[in-house]
Coordinates of C-alpha atoms in Angstrom, one line a residue:
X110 CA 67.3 67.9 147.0
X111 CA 68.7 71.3 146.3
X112 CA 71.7 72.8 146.9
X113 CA 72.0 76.1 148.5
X114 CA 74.7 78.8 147.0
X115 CA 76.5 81.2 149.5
X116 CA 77.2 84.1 147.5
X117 CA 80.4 84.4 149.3
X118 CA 81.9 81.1 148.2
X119 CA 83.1 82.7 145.1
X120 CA 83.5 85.7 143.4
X121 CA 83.2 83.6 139.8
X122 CA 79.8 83.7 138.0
X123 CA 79.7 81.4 135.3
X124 CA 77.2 81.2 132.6
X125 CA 76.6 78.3 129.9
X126 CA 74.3 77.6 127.1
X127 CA 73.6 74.4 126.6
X128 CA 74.1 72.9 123.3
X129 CA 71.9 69.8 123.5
X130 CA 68.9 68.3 125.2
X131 CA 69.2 66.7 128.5
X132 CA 66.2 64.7 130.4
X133 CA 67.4 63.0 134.0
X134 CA 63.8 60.7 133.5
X135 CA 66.2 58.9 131.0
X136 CA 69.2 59.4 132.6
X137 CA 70.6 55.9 134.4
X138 CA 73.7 57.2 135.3
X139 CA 72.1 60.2 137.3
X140 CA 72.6 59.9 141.1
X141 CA 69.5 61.6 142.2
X142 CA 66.9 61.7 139.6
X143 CA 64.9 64.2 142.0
X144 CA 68.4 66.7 142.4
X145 CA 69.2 67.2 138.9
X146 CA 68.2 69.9 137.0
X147 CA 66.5 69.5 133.1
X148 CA 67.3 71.5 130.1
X149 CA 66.8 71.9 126.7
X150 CA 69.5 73.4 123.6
X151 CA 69.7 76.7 124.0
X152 CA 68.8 77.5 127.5
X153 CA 71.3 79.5 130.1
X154 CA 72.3 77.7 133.3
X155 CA 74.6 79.3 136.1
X156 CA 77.2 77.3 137.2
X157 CA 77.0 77.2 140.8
X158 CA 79.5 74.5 141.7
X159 CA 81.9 72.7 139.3
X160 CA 84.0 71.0 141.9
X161 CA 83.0 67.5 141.0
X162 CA 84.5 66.4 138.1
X163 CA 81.1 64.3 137.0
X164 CA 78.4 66.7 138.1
X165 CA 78.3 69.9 138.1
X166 CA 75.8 71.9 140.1
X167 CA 73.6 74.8 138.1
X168 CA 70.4 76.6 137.9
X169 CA 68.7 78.3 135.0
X170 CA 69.2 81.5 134.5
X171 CA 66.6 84.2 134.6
X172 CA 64.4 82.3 136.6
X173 CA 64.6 83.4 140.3
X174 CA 62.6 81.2 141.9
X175 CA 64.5 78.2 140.4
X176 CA 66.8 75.6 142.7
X177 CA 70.0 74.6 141.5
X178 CA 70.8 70.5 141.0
X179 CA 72.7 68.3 139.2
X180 CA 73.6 68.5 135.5
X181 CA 76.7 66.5 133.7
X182 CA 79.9 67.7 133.4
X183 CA 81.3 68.2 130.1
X184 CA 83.5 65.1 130.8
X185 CA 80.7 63.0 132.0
X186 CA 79.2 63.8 128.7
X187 CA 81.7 62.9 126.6
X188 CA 82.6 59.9 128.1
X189 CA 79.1 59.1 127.9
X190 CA 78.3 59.8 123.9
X191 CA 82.5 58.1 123.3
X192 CA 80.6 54.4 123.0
X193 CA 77.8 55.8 121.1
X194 CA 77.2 55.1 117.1
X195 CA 79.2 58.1 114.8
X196 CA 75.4 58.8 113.8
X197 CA 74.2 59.4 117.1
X198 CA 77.5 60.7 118.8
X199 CA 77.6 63.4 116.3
X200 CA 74.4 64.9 117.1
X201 CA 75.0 65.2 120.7
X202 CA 78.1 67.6 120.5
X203 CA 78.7 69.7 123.7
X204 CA 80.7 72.8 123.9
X205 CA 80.7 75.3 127.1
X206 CA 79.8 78.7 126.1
X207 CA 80.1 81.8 128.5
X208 CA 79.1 85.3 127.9
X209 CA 81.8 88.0 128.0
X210 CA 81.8 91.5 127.6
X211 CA 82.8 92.6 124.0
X212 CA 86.3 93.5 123.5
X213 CA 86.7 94.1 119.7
X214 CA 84.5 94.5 116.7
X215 CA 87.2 92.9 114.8
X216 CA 85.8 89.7 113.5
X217 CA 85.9 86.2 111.1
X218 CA 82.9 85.5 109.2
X219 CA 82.8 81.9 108.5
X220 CA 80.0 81.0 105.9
X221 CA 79.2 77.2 105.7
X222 CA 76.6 75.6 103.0
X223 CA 74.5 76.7 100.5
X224 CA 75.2 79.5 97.7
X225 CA 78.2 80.9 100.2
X226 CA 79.6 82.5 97.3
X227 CA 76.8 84.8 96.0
X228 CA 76.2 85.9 99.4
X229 CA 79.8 86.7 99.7
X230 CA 80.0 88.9 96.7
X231 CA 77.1 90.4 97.8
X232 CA 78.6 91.7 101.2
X233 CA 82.0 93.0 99.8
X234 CA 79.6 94.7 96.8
X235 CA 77.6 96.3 99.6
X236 CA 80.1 97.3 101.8
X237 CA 83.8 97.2 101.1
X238 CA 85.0 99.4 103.8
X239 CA 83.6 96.7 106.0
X240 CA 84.1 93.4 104.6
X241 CA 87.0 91.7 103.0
X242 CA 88.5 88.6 101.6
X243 CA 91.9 87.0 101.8
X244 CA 94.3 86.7 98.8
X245 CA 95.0 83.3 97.8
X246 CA 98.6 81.9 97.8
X247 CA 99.9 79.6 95.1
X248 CA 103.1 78.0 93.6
X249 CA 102.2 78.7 89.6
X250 CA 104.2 81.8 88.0
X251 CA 102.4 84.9 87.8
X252 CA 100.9 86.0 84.8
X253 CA 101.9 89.1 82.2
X254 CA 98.1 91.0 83.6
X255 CA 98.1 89.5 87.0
X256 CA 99.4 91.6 90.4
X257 CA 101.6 90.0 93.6
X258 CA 99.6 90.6 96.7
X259 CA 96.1 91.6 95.0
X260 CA 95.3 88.5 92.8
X261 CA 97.1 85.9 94.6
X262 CA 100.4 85.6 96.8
X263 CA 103.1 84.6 94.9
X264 CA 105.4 82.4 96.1
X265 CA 108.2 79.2 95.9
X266 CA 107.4 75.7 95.9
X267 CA 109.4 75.1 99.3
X268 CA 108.0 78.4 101.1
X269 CA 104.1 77.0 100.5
X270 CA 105.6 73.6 101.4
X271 CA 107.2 75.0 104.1
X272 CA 103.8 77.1 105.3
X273 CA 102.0 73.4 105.3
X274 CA 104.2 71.8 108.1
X275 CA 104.1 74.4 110.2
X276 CA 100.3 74.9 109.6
X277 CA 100.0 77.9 108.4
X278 CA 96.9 77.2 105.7
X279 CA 93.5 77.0 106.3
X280 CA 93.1 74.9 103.3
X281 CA 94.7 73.7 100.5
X282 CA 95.4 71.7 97.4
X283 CA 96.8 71.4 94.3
X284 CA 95.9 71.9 90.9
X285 CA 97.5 71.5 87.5
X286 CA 100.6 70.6 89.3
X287 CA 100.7 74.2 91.5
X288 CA 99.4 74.6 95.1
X289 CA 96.4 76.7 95.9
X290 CA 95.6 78.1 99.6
X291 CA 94.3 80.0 101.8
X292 CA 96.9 81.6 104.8
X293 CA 96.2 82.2 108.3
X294 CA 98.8 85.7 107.4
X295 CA 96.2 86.5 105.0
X296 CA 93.4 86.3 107.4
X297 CA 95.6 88.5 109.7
X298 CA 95.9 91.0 107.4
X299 CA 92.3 91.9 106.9
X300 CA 91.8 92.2 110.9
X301 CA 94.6 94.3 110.5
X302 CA 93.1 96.6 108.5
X303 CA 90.1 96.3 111.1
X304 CA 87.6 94.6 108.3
X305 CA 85.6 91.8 108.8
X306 CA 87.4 88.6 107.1
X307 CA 85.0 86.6 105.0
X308 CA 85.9 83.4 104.6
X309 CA 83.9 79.9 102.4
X310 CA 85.4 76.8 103.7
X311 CA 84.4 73.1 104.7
X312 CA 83.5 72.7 107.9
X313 CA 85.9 70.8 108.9
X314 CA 88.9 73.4 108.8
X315 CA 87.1 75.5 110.7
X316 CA 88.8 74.1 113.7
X317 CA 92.2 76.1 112.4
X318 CA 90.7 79.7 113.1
X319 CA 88.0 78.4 116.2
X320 CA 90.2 80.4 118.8
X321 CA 90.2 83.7 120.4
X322 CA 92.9 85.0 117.9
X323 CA 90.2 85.2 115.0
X324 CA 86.8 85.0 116.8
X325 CA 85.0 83.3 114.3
X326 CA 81.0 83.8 113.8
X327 CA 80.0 80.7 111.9
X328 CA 76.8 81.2 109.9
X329 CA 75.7 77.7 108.3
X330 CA 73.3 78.2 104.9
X331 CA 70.8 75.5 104.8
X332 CA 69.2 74.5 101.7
X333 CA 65.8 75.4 101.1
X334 CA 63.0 72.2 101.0
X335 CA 62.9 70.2 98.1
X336 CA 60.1 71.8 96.1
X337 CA 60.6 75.1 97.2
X338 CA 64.7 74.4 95.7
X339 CA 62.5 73.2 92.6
X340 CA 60.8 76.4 92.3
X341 CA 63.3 78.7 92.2
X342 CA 66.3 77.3 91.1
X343 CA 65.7 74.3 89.3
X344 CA 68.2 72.1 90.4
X345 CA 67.0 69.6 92.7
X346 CA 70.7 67.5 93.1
X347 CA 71.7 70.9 95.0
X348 CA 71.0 68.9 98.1
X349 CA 73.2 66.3 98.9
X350 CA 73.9 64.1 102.0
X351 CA 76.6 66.3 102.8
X352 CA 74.5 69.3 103.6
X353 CA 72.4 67.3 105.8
X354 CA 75.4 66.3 108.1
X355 CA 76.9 69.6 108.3
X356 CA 74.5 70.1 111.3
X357 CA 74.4 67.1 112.8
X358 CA 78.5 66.8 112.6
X359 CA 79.9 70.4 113.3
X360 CA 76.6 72.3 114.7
X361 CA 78.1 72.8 117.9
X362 CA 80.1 75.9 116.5
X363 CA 77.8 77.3 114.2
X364 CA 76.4 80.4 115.3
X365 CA 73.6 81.2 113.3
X366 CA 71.7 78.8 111.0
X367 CA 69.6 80.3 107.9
X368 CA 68.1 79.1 105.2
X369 CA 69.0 80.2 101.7
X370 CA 66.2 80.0 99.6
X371 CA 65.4 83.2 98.3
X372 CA 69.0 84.7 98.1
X373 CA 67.5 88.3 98.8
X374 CA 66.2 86.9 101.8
X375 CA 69.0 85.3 103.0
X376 CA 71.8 88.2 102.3
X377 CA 69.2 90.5 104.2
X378 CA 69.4 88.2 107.2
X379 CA 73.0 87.5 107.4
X380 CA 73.6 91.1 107.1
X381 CA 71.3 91.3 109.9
X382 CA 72.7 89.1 112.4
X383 CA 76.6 90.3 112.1
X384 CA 75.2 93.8 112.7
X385 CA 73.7 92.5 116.0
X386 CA 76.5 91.0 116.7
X387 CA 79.1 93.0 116.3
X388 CA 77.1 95.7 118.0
X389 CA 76.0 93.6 120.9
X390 CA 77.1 94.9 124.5
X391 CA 77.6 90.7 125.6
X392 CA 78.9 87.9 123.0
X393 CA 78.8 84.4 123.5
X394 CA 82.1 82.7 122.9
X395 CA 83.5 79.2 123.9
X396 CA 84.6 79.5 127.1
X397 CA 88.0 77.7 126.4
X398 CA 88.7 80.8 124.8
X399 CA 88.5 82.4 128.6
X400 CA 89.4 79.6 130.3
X401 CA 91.7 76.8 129.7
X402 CA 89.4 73.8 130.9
X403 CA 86.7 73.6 133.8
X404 CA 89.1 71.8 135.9
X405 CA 91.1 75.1 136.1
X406 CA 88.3 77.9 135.5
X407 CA 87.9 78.4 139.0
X408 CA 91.3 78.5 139.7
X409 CA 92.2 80.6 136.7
X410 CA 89.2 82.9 136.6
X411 CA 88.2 83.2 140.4
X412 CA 89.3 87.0 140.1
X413 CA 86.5 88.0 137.9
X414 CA 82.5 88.8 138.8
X415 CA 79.7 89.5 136.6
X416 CA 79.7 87.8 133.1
X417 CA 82.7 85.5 132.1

C-alpha cells in the first residue's frame, strides 16, 4: 500500500535520521509488511503523518520517486527494546533528530574516550581565542601561588553542597576530604565570552548539558586496534571493556566517532569536523530540543515550513 501526502494537509515538514536499523521482513509486530518502509542508521526519512501513536508514516528523503509507509514510532520502539536483554536494548537506542537552521555558533564540545586530554591541550594551544575550558570549583583553601576564578573557584563547604542539590555540577567528587567539580556556571561563562567550551567527562553526565541551552557536539575517541595500540603506544591494557560499551550504551548522542590512533591524525580531524559544523548552514539536533514530544510537534510546530 502507499499513502498519498496532500501538500496542503500541513504546513509542518519534518525530517529524522534514523539512529538504528530497521527491516519489516523481521518485524512481527508490523501491520502490513508490504506498507512499511525499510531503513538503515543514518538515513533521512520525512515524516509525513505522525498521527498514530504506533506508526508513523514516512518516506526517504532525497529519493523522489520513493512512496511513503509505515515505520515505528519512537514509542513503539521503546516499548518494544523495554523487554529486551541490557546487552541488546543498549544497542538499539533511538533518538529523533531534525535539521534546523543554525542559530548560533556558540557551542559545547563534549570529548568522550581515548587520549581526550592531549587532544584538549592541543585545541586551547592552537587556538585560544576560540576554545576554552571551565575552572574547577572546590572546597580546599586556596593556596599562597594559586588565583580565585583562574585556578579553581573557591568556595564554602555548604555553597558546593548547596550547588549539588540543586544540580548545578556536571560532575563531582571528593578528594582528600575537599570536593572537586565541574559547574554548569562555569560552562556558562565560556559561551558567554562566545568560545567554544571544552569539556572531558563520562558519558553518562552528559545527559546534564544534552539540551538546547549548551548544544553539545559529542565527539567519541575510539581506541585504535590492538596491534596498531601496540605499535605506537605500547600499552596494550589502554583498551578496556569500558571503551567498548561507550558505543553500544550512549551512541545515540555522539555526534562524530573517530579513532585516536595517531594523535596527529586524530586532532587534525576533530579540528575538522567542528569547523564544518559550526560553519554549516543546517545542524542536526534532537528534536526535543524543537519540540516537546511527537505527540505535540504537530500541534506545537504546525506554524513552521521548510527544515524543523
Amino acid at each position: 500500500k502507499s499513502f498519498p501526502v496532500s501538500a496542503s494537509s500541513s504546513l509542518l515538514v519534518l525530517f529524522v535520521r534514523a539512529l538504528f536499523d530497521y527491516n519489516p521482513e523481521e518485524d512481527p509486530t508490523v501491520p502490513c509488511k508490504e506498507a512499511a518502509v525499510g531503513f538503515r542508521r543514518g538515513d533521512v526519512l520525512q515524516i509525513v503523518s505522525l498521527e498514530d501513536e504506533t506508526w508513523w508514516q514516512a518516506r526517504h528523503h532525497g529519493d523522489g520517486q520513493s512512496r511513503a509507509g509505515l515505520i515505528p514510532s519512537q514509542q513503539l520502539h521503546e516499548r518494544a527494546i523495554y523487554f529486551l536483554p541490557d546487552n541488546y536494548r543498549s544497542g538499539l537506542c533511538v533518538q529523533r533528530k531534525c535539521q534546523f537552521m543554525k542559530y548560533t555558533t556558540k557551542i559545547t564540545l563534549i570529548l568522550i574516550g581515548v587520549g581526550v586530554s592531549e587532544l584538549k591541550k592541543r585545541l586551547l594551544i592552537s587556538d585560544p581565542d576560540r576554545y576554552a575550558v571551565t575552572v574547577p570549583y572546590t572546597t580546599r583553601e586556596r593556596r599562597q601561588q594559586e588565583t580565585d576564578a583562574v585556578d579553581y573557584h573557591f568556595v564554602p563547604l555548604h555553597k558546593f553542597e548547596e550547588g549539588i542539590l540543586h544540580h548545578r555540577f556536571i560532575e563531582y567528587g571528593r578528594y582528600k576530604g575537599h570536593y572537586y567539580g565541574s559547574s554548569l556556571d562555569s560552562v556558562n561563562r565560556v559561551l558567554a565570552d562566545g568560545k567554544v567550551c571544552l569539556l572531558d567527562m563520562h558519558p553518562s553526565n552528559i545527559k546534564c548539558v544534552y539540551t538546547a541551552e549548551y548544544r553539545p557536539f559529542v565527539v567519541f575517541l575510539k581506541p585504535p586496534r590492538i596491534e596498531e595500540l601496540r605499535l605506537t603506544r605500547r600499552r596494550a591494557k589502554f583498551i578496556c571493556e569500558e571503551e567498548d560499551k561507550n558505543p553500544r550504551e550512549y551512541g545515540y548522542m555522539f555526534d562524530k566517532v573517530l579513532v585516536n590512533g595517531d594523535i596527529a591524525v586524530a586532532f587534525r580531524e576533530l579540528k575538522s569536523a567542528v569547523l564544518r559544523m559550526t560553519e554549516a548552514e543546517v545542524q542536526w539536533i534532537p528534536m526535543e530540543w524543537v519540540c516537546p514530544s511527537p505527540a505535540t510537534a504537530r500541534r506545537s510546530c504546525s506554524h513552521l515550513t521548510g527544515w524543523i
